Amino acid sequence: MSTEAQALETTDGFHLVIDALKLNGIDTIYALPGIPITDFLRMAQAEGMKVICFRHEQNAGHAAAAHGYLTGRPGICFTVSAPGFLNGLTALANATTNCFPMILVSGSSEREIVDLQQGDYEEMDQLAIARPLCKAAYRVLHAEDIGVGLARAIRSALSGRPGGVYLDLPAKLFAQSLSTEVARKSLIEVVDPAPRQLPAPEAVERAIDLLKSASKPLVILGKGAAYARADAEIRQFIEATGVPYLPMSMAKGLLPDTHPQCASAARSFVLAEADVVMLVGARLNWLLSHGKGKTWGAGSPKEPARARIIQVDISPIEPDSNVATAAPVIGDIGSCISALNRAIGSGWSRPDAAWTGAIAERKDKNLTRMTETLAKDSSPMTFQTALSVIRDMVRERPDAILVNEGANTLDFCRSTVDMFEPRKRLDVGTWGIMGIGMGYSVAAALVSGKPVIAVCGDSAFGFSGMEVETICRYDLPVCVVVFNNNGVYRGTDVNPRGTEAAPTAFVKDARYEMMMQAFGGVGVRAATRTELRAAIDEAVASGRPTLVNAIIDENAGTESGRITSLNPSAAKKKPA
Ligand code: ADP
Ligand code: MG
């Protein structure tokens, strides 16, 4: 082609967005079509991208977030304007809260009309609304800026503390045309979007000195440590120091939960007793009682932990967020733990046998009790009876991904089901959000190619249940196990006036399995341990979309699961 002809050849915003994504190695889009992105999605598919469409944008967004966590590359979600955008926003905010890299791209209406509030189709100032709910938000007005817009979004999502990014693409942008030559030059392939960040040597030394001074040291591994993919370095550190560790829920499996140094089964004991605690990619938020109170061996609820804190984190403003941090180590976890490993040197002495022995004693006692509880073949099934099946299943298939949401279903599953490999457990995370179930499952199946077992309370499942159609449409190896106890928390709530149903009660004996059957998948009702085991075995072996309606005793749950103390009425009964 002559230079002249080349200069005349044109492309458009649609194709430029696709080219920019592909140039940056992004091959999957989670979405829900509609104006103005329907054609875009068709074109992306025609250009070889994987386009996975959902029934509700929130679930597409959760899928993108899980994709980001599982791959370390930003997950991409496309939605339509205003209502679609708002539906996706919960997922974007949740991803940001959990430090998962994702990019929510929404089409939007014409700036001129939005800004004068003249009432356009789906009018909304999306950029302004998204900004406080995510790590960064950008808008692209000209096709030649698409490359820069996406590059900024990728860098923002991945660098430092990962998070959610909003990218606003007004409808008009997609149709803008420009010369192929100019377009090509405008694209950016992002180099090193998550650069290593080395810790300061003096920070490493300070941390090691403090750890050496401890008589009851403890390491807490969080999902930031799992995200960092420094599995070998972390294992080396734990094993070389001999320090007991606690995995936060999504860090389970970073080292196998059956590791002799794992202190999960003695959680309350180690938190209350430890004198130095090293947090690795975990925050001292509500999930760790803010580092205060009885949990931490302090006398009163507001009193800070007795333990002195070492914090390994990529965010320089995380230390001191709740209690004083004696030794902050700021950098990426891979670099920090490698530096700590080098600094341990040969003069390290392992923790006192008095400490590790006391932990082992607690663990033994609690594990024996748990084994007894799990052995009970209760009918109707209790949470533990049903979870004993999941526990066996995961032990046999450690490569499978476990998705978990609910209240009691979450609490019991987290403490009952051991994980053996890193990044195999996806759950409600930092917010304790409900509704991640099907979105996370779809992404987990696509990204890993492994079986996914989604253990969901009946209430939690309801938030994303319609996506069983999505699971069938893409024929994904997802086995959804609905823990059906006829309600939120439990199925026994009664309206004292005898009029409409009580707030937490559902239709009794609901046939959730028929929802999967409706779309050609397998649906099984399982009322006993044997039936449950057979159904999940079959699902994992066949890889067919399956929903198992696991019938749980409706009396079995506790109100608010293990966070009853956060209920205002419980707080009222308790002195502040
Ligand atoms: P958990 O809920 O498991 O305790 P959190 O989400 O509270 O985990 O904490 C994760 C922490 O990990 C955040 O403070 C975040 O800044 C940090 N983090 C995430 N990725 C990295 C990384 N690559 N290196 C270091 N720290 C990281
Ligand atoms: Mg329930």
Coordinates of C-alpha atoms and ligand atoms in Angstrom, one line a residue:
M1 CA 0.0 0.0 0.0
S2 CA 1.3 3.5 -0.8
T3 CA 2.0 5.9 2.0
E4 CA -0.8 8.0 0.8
A5 CA -3.3 5.1 0.8
Q6 CA -2.1 4.3 4.4
A7 CA -2.7 7.8 5.5
L8 CA -6.2 7.6 4.2
E9 CA -7.1 4.3 5.8
T10 CA -9.1 4.9 9.0
T11 CA -10.1 3.1 12.1
D12 CA -12.6 4.0 14.9
G13 CA -12.9 4.2 18.7
F14 CA -14.4 0.7 18.9
H15 CA -11.4 -0.9 17.3
L16 CA -8.9 1.3 19.0
V17 CA -10.2 0.2 22.4
I18 CA -9.9 -3.5 21.3
D19 CA -6.4 -2.9 20.0
A20 CA -5.4 -1.1 23.2
L21 CA -6.7 -4.0 25.3
K22 CA -5.0 -6.6 23.2
L23 CA -1.7 -4.8 23.1
N24 CA -1.7 -5.0 26.9
G25 CA -2.4 -8.7 27.0
I26 CA -6.0 -8.4 28.0
D27 CA -8.0 -11.2 26.4
T28 CA -11.2 -11.4 28.4
I29 CA -14.0 -9.0 28.9
Y30 CA -16.8 -9.5 31.4
A31 CA -19.9 -7.5 30.4
L32 CA -23.5 -6.9 30.0
P33 CA -24.5 -5.6 26.5
G34 CA -26.7 -2.6 25.8
I35 CA -26.3 0.9 24.3
P36 CA -23.6 2.0 23.6
I37 CA -21.4 -1.2 24.0
T38 CA -23.3 -3.9 22.2
D39 CA -21.5 -3.5 18.9
F40 CA -18.3 -3.1 20.8
L41 CA -18.7 -6.5 22.4
R42 CA -19.5 -8.1 19.0
M43 CA -16.5 -6.6 17.5
A44 CA -14.2 -7.7 20.4
Q45 CA -15.5 -11.2 20.0
A46 CA -14.9 -11.1 16.2
E47 CA -11.3 -9.9 17.0
G48 CA -10.7 -13.0 19.1
M49 CA -11.3 -11.7 22.6
K50 CA -13.2 -13.8 25.1
V51 CA -16.5 -11.9 25.9
I52 CA -18.4 -13.3 28.8
C53 CA -21.8 -11.8 29.3
F54 CA -23.8 -11.8 32.5
R55 CA -27.4 -11.2 33.6
H56 CA -26.6 -8.4 36.0
E57 CA -23.6 -6.0 35.9
Q58 CA -22.7 -6.5 39.5
N59 CA -21.9 -10.1 38.8
A60 CA -19.9 -9.2 35.7
G61 CA -18.0 -6.8 37.9
H62 CA -17.3 -9.3 40.6
A63 CA -16.1 -11.7 37.9
A64 CA -13.6 -9.0 36.7
A65 CA -12.4 -8.5 40.3
A66 CA -11.8 -12.2 40.9
H67 CA -10.1 -12.4 37.5
G68 CA -7.8 -9.6 38.7
Y69 CA -7.0 -11.3 42.0
L70 CA -6.4 -14.7 40.4
T71 CA -4.2 -13.5 37.5
G72 CA -2.4 -10.4 38.9
R73 CA -3.6 -8.6 35.7
P74 CA -6.6 -6.2 35.8
G75 CA -10.0 -7.8 35.2
I76 CA -12.1 -5.8 32.7
C77 CA -15.8 -5.2 33.0
F78 CA -17.9 -3.3 30.5
T79 CA -21.3 -1.9 31.3
V80 CA -23.9 0.5 29.7
S81 CA -24.5 3.9 31.1
A82 CA -26.3 5.1 34.3
P83 CA -28.2 2.0 35.6
G84 CA -25.7 -0.5 34.2
F85 CA -22.8 1.7 35.5
L86 CA -24.4 1.9 39.0
N87 CA -24.9 -1.9 39.1
G88 CA -21.3 -2.4 38.3
L89 CA -20.2 0.2 40.9
T90 CA -20.7 -2.1 43.9
A91 CA -18.2 -4.6 42.4
L92 CA -15.7 -1.8 41.6
A93 CA -15.9 -0.4 45.2
N94 CA -15.7 -4.0 46.6
A95 CA -12.6 -4.7 44.4
T96 CA -11.0 -1.5 45.7
T97 CA -11.7 -2.3 49.3
N98 CA -10.2 -5.8 48.8
C99 CA -7.1 -4.5 46.9
F100 CA -8.1 -6.4 43.7
P101 CA -7.1 -4.9 40.4
M102 CA -10.0 -4.3 38.0
I103 CA -11.2 -1.8 35.5
L104 CA -14.8 -0.9 35.1
V105 CA -15.4 0.6 31.7
S106 CA -18.8 2.2 31.2
G107 CA -20.3 3.8 28.2
S108 CA -21.8 7.2 29.1
S109 CA -24.1 9.8 27.5
E110 CA -23.0 13.0 25.8
R111 CA -21.0 15.3 27.9
E112 CA -22.6 18.5 26.6
I113 CA -26.1 17.3 27.6
V114 CA -25.0 15.7 30.9
D115 CA -23.2 18.8 32.0
L116 CA -26.1 21.1 31.3
Q117 CA -28.4 18.5 32.8
Q118 CA -30.7 18.5 29.8
G119 CA -32.0 15.0 30.3
D120 CA -30.1 12.7 27.9
Y121 CA -30.9 9.0 27.6
E122 CA -29.4 7.4 30.8
E123 CA -27.9 10.7 31.8
M124 CA -25.6 10.6 34.7
D125 CA -22.3 12.3 35.7
Q126 CA -20.6 8.9 36.1
L127 CA -17.1 10.0 36.5
A128 CA -17.9 12.2 39.5
I129 CA -19.9 9.4 41.1
A130 CA -17.2 6.7 40.6
R131 CA -14.3 8.8 41.8
P132 CA -14.7 8.5 45.5
L133 CA -15.4 4.8 45.3
C134 CA -12.3 3.6 43.5
K135 CA -8.6 4.1 43.3
A136 CA -8.6 6.2 40.2
A137 CA -11.1 7.4 37.6
Y138 CA -10.5 8.7 34.0
R139 CA -12.5 9.8 31.0
V140 CA -11.5 9.7 27.4
L141 CA -13.1 12.2 25.1
H142 CA -11.0 11.8 21.9
A143 CA -10.1 8.6 20.2
E144 CA -6.5 9.4 20.0
D145 CA -6.4 9.4 23.8
I146 CA -7.8 5.8 24.2
G147 CA -4.2 4.5 24.4
V148 CA -3.3 6.8 27.2
G149 CA -6.6 6.3 29.0
L150 CA -6.2 2.6 29.1
A151 CA -2.5 2.8 30.1
R152 CA -3.3 5.0 33.0
A153 CA -6.1 2.7 34.1
I154 CA -3.8 -0.4 34.0
R155 CA -1.1 1.3 35.9
S156 CA -3.5 2.7 38.5
A157 CA -5.1 -0.7 39.0
L158 CA -1.9 -2.7 39.4
S159 CA 0.8 -0.5 40.9
G160 CA 1.3 -0.1 44.6
R161 CA -1.8 -1.2 46.5
P162 CA -4.0 -2.7 43.7
G163 CA -7.5 -1.6 43.3
G164 CA -10.5 -0.7 41.1
V165 CA -10.3 1.9 38.4
Y166 CA -13.1 3.5 36.5
L167 CA -12.8 4.4 32.8
D168 CA -15.6 6.5 31.3
L169 CA -16.1 6.2 27.5
P170 CA -18.8 8.4 26.2
A171 CA -20.9 6.8 23.4
K172 CA -19.7 9.3 20.8
L173 CA -16.1 8.2 21.3
F174 CA -16.7 4.7 19.9
A175 CA -17.8 6.1 16.5
Q176 CA -15.0 8.6 16.1
S177 CA -12.7 7.8 13.3
L178 CA -9.1 8.6 12.8
S179 CA -6.3 7.5 10.5
T180 CA -4.9 4.0 11.2
E181 CA -1.4 5.4 11.3
V182 CA -2.2 8.0 14.0
A183 CA -4.2 5.4 15.9
R184 CA -1.3 2.9 15.9
K185 CA 1.1 5.5 17.2
S186 CA -1.4 6.6 20.0
L187 CA -1.4 3.1 21.6
I188 CA 0.7 2.4 24.7
E189 CA 2.0 -1.0 25.8
V190 CA 2.5 -0.5 29.5
V191 CA 6.0 -1.5 30.7
D192 CA 6.3 -2.9 34.2
P193 CA 2.9 -1.8 35.6
A194 CA 3.5 -3.2 39.0
P195 CA 7.2 -2.4 39.6
R196 CA 9.0 -4.0 42.5
Q197 CA 9.3 -1.8 45.5
L198 CA 12.3 -2.6 47.7
P199 CA 12.1 -2.1 51.4
A200 CA 14.6 0.2 53.1
P201 CA 17.4 -1.8 54.7
E202 CA 17.0 -0.1 58.1
A203 CA 13.3 -1.1 58.1
V204 CA 14.2 -4.7 57.5
E205 CA 16.8 -4.6 60.2
R206 CA 14.4 -3.0 62.7
A207 CA 11.8 -5.7 62.0
I208 CA 14.2 -8.5 62.4
D209 CA 15.6 -7.1 65.7
L210 CA 12.0 -6.9 67.0
L211 CA 11.1 -10.4 65.9
K212 CA 14.3 -11.7 67.5
S213 CA 13.4 -10.1 70.8
A214 CA 10.0 -11.8 70.9
S215 CA 9.3 -14.8 73.1
K216 CA 5.9 -15.4 71.6
P217 CA 6.1 -14.3 68.0
L218 CA 3.3 -14.7 65.5
V219 CA 3.0 -14.1 61.7
I220 CA -0.4 -13.2 60.2
L221 CA -0.7 -13.8 56.5
G222 CA -3.4 -11.8 54.6
K223 CA -4.8 -11.9 51.1
G224 CA -2.2 -9.3 50.1
A225 CA 0.4 -12.0 50.7
A226 CA -1.5 -14.4 48.6
Y227 CA -2.0 -11.8 45.8
A228 CA 1.8 -11.0 45.8
R229 CA 2.6 -14.5 44.5
A230 CA 5.7 -14.8 46.7
D231 CA 4.7 -18.3 47.8
A232 CA 8.1 -19.8 47.9
E233 CA 9.7 -16.8 49.8
I234 CA 6.9 -16.8 52.3
R235 CA 7.2 -20.5 52.9
Q236 CA 10.9 -20.2 53.3
F237 CA 10.5 -17.4 55.8
I238 CA 7.9 -19.2 57.9
E239 CA 9.9 -22.5 58.0
A240 CA 13.3 -20.9 58.5
T241 CA 12.1 -18.8 61.4
G242 CA 9.9 -21.5 62.9
V243 CA 7.4 -18.7 63.8
P244 CA 3.7 -19.9 64.1
Y245 CA 1.4 -18.2 61.6
L246 CA -2.3 -17.5 61.2
P247 CA -3.7 -17.3 57.7
M248 CA -6.5 -14.8 57.1
S249 CA -9.4 -16.4 55.2
M250 CA -8.2 -15.8 51.7
A251 CA -4.6 -16.6 52.6
K252 CA -5.6 -20.1 53.6
G253 CA -3.6 -22.5 51.5
L254 CA -0.7 -20.1 51.0
L255 CA 1.0 -22.8 53.0
P256 CA -1.2 -25.9 53.5
D257 CA -3.6 -25.4 56.4
T258 CA -2.3 -28.7 57.8
H259 CA 1.2 -27.2 58.2
P260 CA 2.6 -27.9 61.7
Q261 CA 3.2 -24.1 62.2
C262 CA -0.3 -23.2 61.2
A263 CA -2.0 -21.8 64.3
S264 CA -5.6 -21.5 63.0
A265 CA -7.0 -24.1 65.4
A266 CA -5.5 -22.0 68.3
R267 CA -6.5 -18.6 66.9
S268 CA -7.9 -17.0 70.0
F269 CA -5.0 -18.3 72.1
V270 CA -2.2 -17.0 69.8
L271 CA -3.8 -13.5 69.3
A272 CA -4.3 -13.0 73.0
E273 CA -0.8 -14.3 73.9
A274 CA 1.6 -13.2 71.2
D275 CA 4.1 -10.5 72.1
V276 CA 5.3 -9.6 68.6
V277 CA 2.9 -9.9 65.6
M278 CA 4.1 -9.6 62.1
L279 CA 1.4 -8.7 59.6
V280 CA 2.1 -9.7 56.0
G281 CA -0.4 -8.2 53.5
A282 CA -3.1 -8.1 56.2
R283 CA -4.8 -5.1 57.7
L284 CA -5.6 -4.6 61.3
N285 CA -9.3 -3.8 60.4
W286 CA -12.5 -5.2 62.0
L287 CA -11.5 -8.7 60.9
L288 CA -8.7 -8.5 63.4
S289 CA -10.7 -6.5 66.0
H290 CA -8.6 -3.4 65.1
G291 CA -5.7 -4.8 67.1
K292 CA -7.5 -4.0 70.3
G293 CA -9.4 -5.4 73.2
K294 CA -9.8 -8.9 74.6
T295 CA -9.0 -10.6 71.3
W296 CA -5.5 -9.2 71.7
G297 CA -5.1 -9.9 75.4
A298 CA -5.8 -6.3 76.4
G299 CA -7.9 -5.5 79.5
S300 CA -10.6 -3.3 77.9
P301 CA -12.2 -3.1 74.5
K302 CA -10.4 0.1 73.4
E303 CA -7.0 -0.8 74.8
P304 CA -4.4 -1.7 72.1
A305 CA -2.9 -5.1 71.7
R306 CA -0.1 -6.1 74.1
A307 CA 1.8 -7.4 71.1
R308 CA 4.2 -5.1 69.3
I309 CA 3.4 -4.9 65.6
I310 CA 5.6 -5.4 62.5
Q311 CA 3.7 -4.6 59.3
V312 CA 4.9 -5.7 55.9
D313 CA 2.7 -3.9 53.3
I314 CA 3.0 -2.0 50.0
S315 CA 1.0 0.9 51.3
P316 CA 3.1 3.4 53.3
I317 CA 0.0 4.7 55.1
E318 CA -1.3 1.4 56.4
P319 CA 1.0 1.3 59.5
D320 CA -0.5 3.0 62.6
S321 CA -4.0 2.8 61.1
N322 CA -5.4 1.2 64.2
V323 CA -2.7 0.8 66.7
A324 CA 1.0 1.8 66.9
T325 CA 3.3 -0.1 64.4
A326 CA 6.7 -0.6 65.9
A327 CA 8.3 -1.8 62.7
P328 CA 6.8 -0.9 59.3
V329 CA 8.4 -2.6 56.3
I330 CA 7.1 -1.0 53.2
G331 CA 7.5 -2.6 49.8
D332 CA 6.1 -5.4 47.7
I333 CA 5.8 -8.6 49.7
G334 CA 8.1 -10.6 47.4
S335 CA 10.9 -8.0 47.9
C336 CA 10.2 -7.5 51.6
I337 CA 10.2 -11.2 52.5
S338 CA 13.3 -11.9 50.4
A339 CA 15.1 -9.1 52.2
L340 CA 13.9 -10.5 55.6
N341 CA 15.0 -14.0 54.5
R342 CA 18.5 -12.6 53.8
A343 CA 18.5 -10.7 57.1
I344 CA 17.6 -13.7 59.3
G345 CA 21.1 -15.1 58.6
S346 CA 22.4 -18.1 60.5
G347 CA 22.2 -16.7 64.0
W348 CA 18.5 -17.2 64.3
S349 CA 17.0 -19.1 67.2
R350 CA 13.6 -20.7 66.7
P351 CA 10.8 -19.7 69.1
D352 CA 10.7 -21.2 72.6
A353 CA 9.3 -24.7 72.9
A354 CA 7.1 -23.3 75.7
W355 CA 5.3 -21.1 73.1
T356 CA 5.1 -23.6 70.2
G357 CA 4.2 -26.4 72.7
A358 CA 1.3 -24.4 74.2
I359 CA 0.0 -23.7 70.7
A360 CA 0.2 -27.4 69.8
E361 CA -1.6 -28.4 72.9
R362 CA -4.5 -26.0 72.1
K363 CA -4.6 -27.1 68.5
D364 CA -4.8 -30.8 69.4
K365 CA -7.6 -30.2 71.8
N366 CA -9.6 -28.1 69.3
L367 CA -8.9 -30.4 66.4
T368 CA -10.0 -33.4 68.3
R369 CA -13.3 -31.6 69.2
M370 CA -13.8 -30.6 65.6
T371 CA -13.2 -34.2 64.3
E372 CA -15.8 -35.4 66.7
T373 CA -18.3 -32.8 65.5
L374 CA -17.6 -33.5 61.9
A375 CA -18.0 -37.3 62.4
K376 CA -21.7 -36.8 63.5
D377 CA -23.9 -37.8 60.6
S378 CA -26.8 -35.6 61.7
S379 CA -30.2 -35.8 60.0
P380 CA -31.3 -33.3 59.0
M381 CA -27.8 -32.1 58.1
T382 CA -26.1 -29.5 60.3
F383 CA -23.6 -27.1 58.7
Q384 CA -20.8 -29.3 60.0
T385 CA -22.3 -32.5 58.6
A386 CA -22.6 -31.0 55.2
L387 CA -19.2 -29.3 55.5
S388 CA -17.5 -32.5 56.3
V389 CA -18.2 -33.5 52.7
I390 CA -16.8 -30.3 51.3
R391 CA -13.7 -30.8 53.6
D392 CA -13.1 -34.2 52.2
M393 CA -13.7 -33.0 48.6
V394 CA -11.2 -30.2 48.9
R395 CA -8.6 -32.5 50.4
E396 CA -9.0 -34.8 47.5
R397 CA -9.0 -32.0 44.9
P398 CA -6.7 -29.4 46.3
D399 CA -6.5 -27.8 42.8
A400 CA -10.2 -27.0 42.8
I401 CA -11.3 -23.4 43.6
L402 CA -13.6 -22.9 46.6
V403 CA -15.9 -19.9 46.5
N404 CA -17.7 -19.2 49.8
E405 CA -20.4 -16.8 50.9
G406 CA -23.1 -16.6 53.5
A407 CA -23.1 -16.0 57.3
N408 CA -23.0 -19.3 59.1
T409 CA -22.1 -21.1 55.8
L410 CA -19.1 -18.8 55.6
D411 CA -18.0 -18.9 59.2
F412 CA -18.2 -22.7 59.5
C413 CA -16.7 -23.4 56.1
R414 CA -13.7 -21.1 56.7
S415 CA -12.8 -22.9 59.9
T416 CA -13.7 -26.4 58.8
V417 CA -12.4 -26.7 55.3
D418 CA -8.6 -26.8 55.0
M419 CA -7.0 -25.4 51.9
F420 CA -3.8 -26.7 50.5
E421 CA -2.8 -24.5 47.6
P422 CA -2.4 -20.7 47.3
R423 CA -5.3 -18.6 45.9
K424 CA -7.8 -21.4 45.9
R425 CA -10.3 -19.8 48.3
L426 CA -12.4 -16.8 47.2
D427 CA -14.8 -15.4 49.7
V428 CA -16.7 -12.3 51.0
G429 CA -13.5 -10.5 51.8
T430 CA -13.0 -7.3 53.6
W431 CA -16.6 -6.1 53.5
G432 CA -18.2 -9.4 54.1
I433 CA -20.2 -8.7 51.0
M434 CA -22.9 -11.1 49.8
G435 CA -23.4 -11.7 46.1
I436 CA -19.9 -12.5 44.9
G437 CA -20.8 -16.2 44.5
M438 CA -21.6 -16.7 40.9
G439 CA -19.5 -13.9 39.5
Y440 CA -16.3 -15.2 41.3
S441 CA -17.2 -18.7 40.2
V442 CA -17.4 -17.8 36.5
A443 CA -14.1 -16.1 36.6
A444 CA -12.5 -18.8 38.7
A445 CA -13.6 -21.5 36.2
L446 CA -12.5 -19.5 33.2
V447 CA -9.1 -18.4 34.6
S448 CA -8.1 -21.7 36.2
G449 CA -9.7 -24.3 34.0
K450 CA -10.3 -26.2 37.3
P451 CA -13.4 -27.3 39.0
V452 CA -15.1 -24.7 41.1
I453 CA -17.1 -25.5 44.2
A454 CA -19.3 -22.6 45.3
V455 CA -20.5 -23.1 48.9
C456 CA -23.3 -20.5 49.4
G457 CA -25.9 -19.9 52.0
D458 CA -29.4 -19.8 50.5
S459 CA -29.6 -16.1 51.2
A460 CA -26.2 -15.3 49.7
F461 CA -26.9 -17.4 46.6
G462 CA -30.0 -15.3 46.0
F463 CA -28.0 -12.2 45.2
S464 CA -26.4 -13.7 42.1
G465 CA -28.5 -16.8 41.5
M466 CA -29.7 -15.9 38.0
E467 CA -26.1 -16.3 36.8
V468 CA -26.7 -20.1 36.8
E469 CA -27.9 -19.4 33.3
T470 CA -24.5 -17.8 32.6
I471 CA -22.7 -20.9 34.0
C472 CA -24.8 -23.1 31.8
R473 CA -24.5 -20.9 28.7
Y474 CA -20.7 -21.1 28.9
D475 CA -20.8 -24.7 30.1
L476 CA -18.5 -24.0 33.1
P477 CA -17.4 -26.7 35.6
V478 CA -19.1 -25.0 38.5
C479 CA -20.8 -26.9 41.2
V480 CA -22.9 -24.6 43.3
V481 CA -23.8 -26.0 46.7
V482 CA -26.7 -24.1 48.3
F483 CA -26.8 -24.6 52.0
N484 CA -30.6 -24.3 52.3
N485 CA -31.8 -23.7 55.8
N486 CA -35.0 -21.8 54.7
G487 CA -33.8 -18.4 55.5
V488 CA -31.2 -15.7 56.4
Y489 CA -29.2 -17.1 59.3
R490 CA -31.9 -19.7 60.0
G491 CA -35.4 -20.6 58.8
T492 CA -37.3 -20.3 62.0
D493 CA -38.1 -16.5 62.2
V494 CA -41.8 -15.9 63.0
N495 CA -43.8 -12.8 62.6
P496 CA -45.5 -12.3 66.0
R497 CA -48.5 -10.7 64.4
G498 CA -49.0 -13.7 62.1
T499 CA -49.4 -11.5 59.0
E500 CA -46.7 -11.5 56.2
A501 CA -43.5 -13.6 56.4
A502 CA -40.9 -12.7 59.1
P503 CA -37.9 -10.7 57.9
T504 CA -35.4 -13.5 57.6
A505 CA -37.7 -16.4 56.6
F506 CA -37.8 -17.8 53.0
V507 CA -40.2 -20.1 51.2
K508 CA -39.7 -23.4 53.0
D509 CA -38.2 -26.4 51.1
A510 CA -37.4 -24.3 48.1
R511 CA -36.2 -26.3 45.1
Y512 CA -33.1 -24.4 44.2
E513 CA -31.8 -27.3 42.1
M514 CA -34.6 -26.7 39.6
M515 CA -33.0 -23.3 38.8
M516 CA -30.0 -25.1 37.2
Q517 CA -32.2 -27.7 35.5
A518 CA -34.1 -24.8 33.9
F519 CA -31.1 -24.0 31.8
G520 CA -29.9 -27.5 31.0
G521 CA -27.6 -28.0 33.9
V522 CA -27.7 -30.7 36.6
G523 CA -29.8 -30.1 39.7
V524 CA -29.8 -32.4 42.7
R525 CA -31.6 -32.3 46.0
A526 CA -29.3 -33.7 48.8
A527 CA -30.7 -34.3 52.2
T528 CA -28.0 -36.6 53.6
R529 CA -24.3 -36.7 53.7
T530 CA -24.2 -39.6 51.3
E531 CA -26.4 -37.8 48.8
L532 CA -24.3 -34.7 49.0
R533 CA -21.1 -36.5 48.5
A534 CA -22.4 -38.4 45.5
A535 CA -23.7 -35.2 43.9
I536 CA -20.5 -33.2 44.3
D537 CA -18.4 -36.2 43.2
E538 CA -20.4 -36.5 40.0
A539 CA -20.3 -32.7 39.4
V540 CA -16.5 -32.6 39.8
A541 CA -16.0 -35.7 37.7
S542 CA -18.2 -34.6 34.8
G543 CA -17.4 -30.9 34.9
R544 CA -21.1 -30.2 34.1
P545 CA -22.8 -27.1 35.6
T546 CA -24.5 -28.4 38.7
L547 CA -26.5 -27.0 41.6
V548 CA -26.8 -29.1 44.7
N549 CA -29.6 -28.1 47.1
A550 CA -28.2 -29.2 50.4
I551 CA -30.9 -29.4 53.0
I552 CA -29.7 -28.0 56.3
D553 CA -31.6 -28.1 59.6
E554 CA -33.5 -24.8 59.7
N555 CA -32.7 -24.5 63.4
A556 CA -28.9 -24.8 62.8
G557 CA -27.7 -21.2 62.2
T558 CA -26.8 -18.4 64.6
E559 CA -28.1 -14.9 64.0
S560 CA -25.4 -12.9 62.2
G561 CA -23.1 -15.9 62.3
R562 CA -19.9 -15.2 64.2
I563 CA -20.3 -11.4 64.1
T564 CA -23.4 -11.3 66.4
S565 CA -21.5 -8.7 68.5
L566 CA -21.9 -6.2 65.6
N567 CA -25.7 -6.4 65.8
P568 CA -27.0 -3.2 67.5
S569 CA -29.3 -5.1 69.7
A570 CA -26.4 -7.3 70.9
A571 CA -24.3 -4.2 71.5
K572 CA -27.1 -2.7 73.6
K573 CA -27.0 -5.7 76.0
K574 CA -23.3 -5.4 76.4
P575 CA -21.6 -2.6 78.4
A576 CA -19.5 -0.4 76.0
Ligands
ADP1 P1 -6.9 -9.8 54.8 O1 -8.3 -9.4 54.6 O2 -6.5 -11.1 54.3 O3 -6.4 -9.4 56.1 P2 -6.4 -7.2 53.6 O4 -7.1 -7.1 52.3 O5 -6.9 -6.6 54.8 O6 -6.1 -8.8 53.8 O7 -4.9 -6.7 53.4 C1 -4.2 -6.8 52.2 C2 -3.0 -5.9 52.4 O8 -2.0 -6.3 51.4 C3 -3.3 -4.4 52.0 O9 -2.9 -3.6 53.1 C4 -2.5 -4.2 50.8 O10 -1.9 -2.9 50.8 C5 -1.4 -5.2 50.9 N1 -0.9 -5.7 49.6 C6 -1.6 -6.1 48.5 N2 -0.7 -6.5 47.5 C7 0.5 -6.3 48.0 C8 1.8 -6.6 47.5 N3 2.0 -7.1 46.3 N4 2.9 -6.4 48.3 C9 2.7 -5.9 49.6 N5 1.5 -5.6 50.1 C10 0.4 -5.9 49.3
MG2 MG -29.8 -19.6 55.2

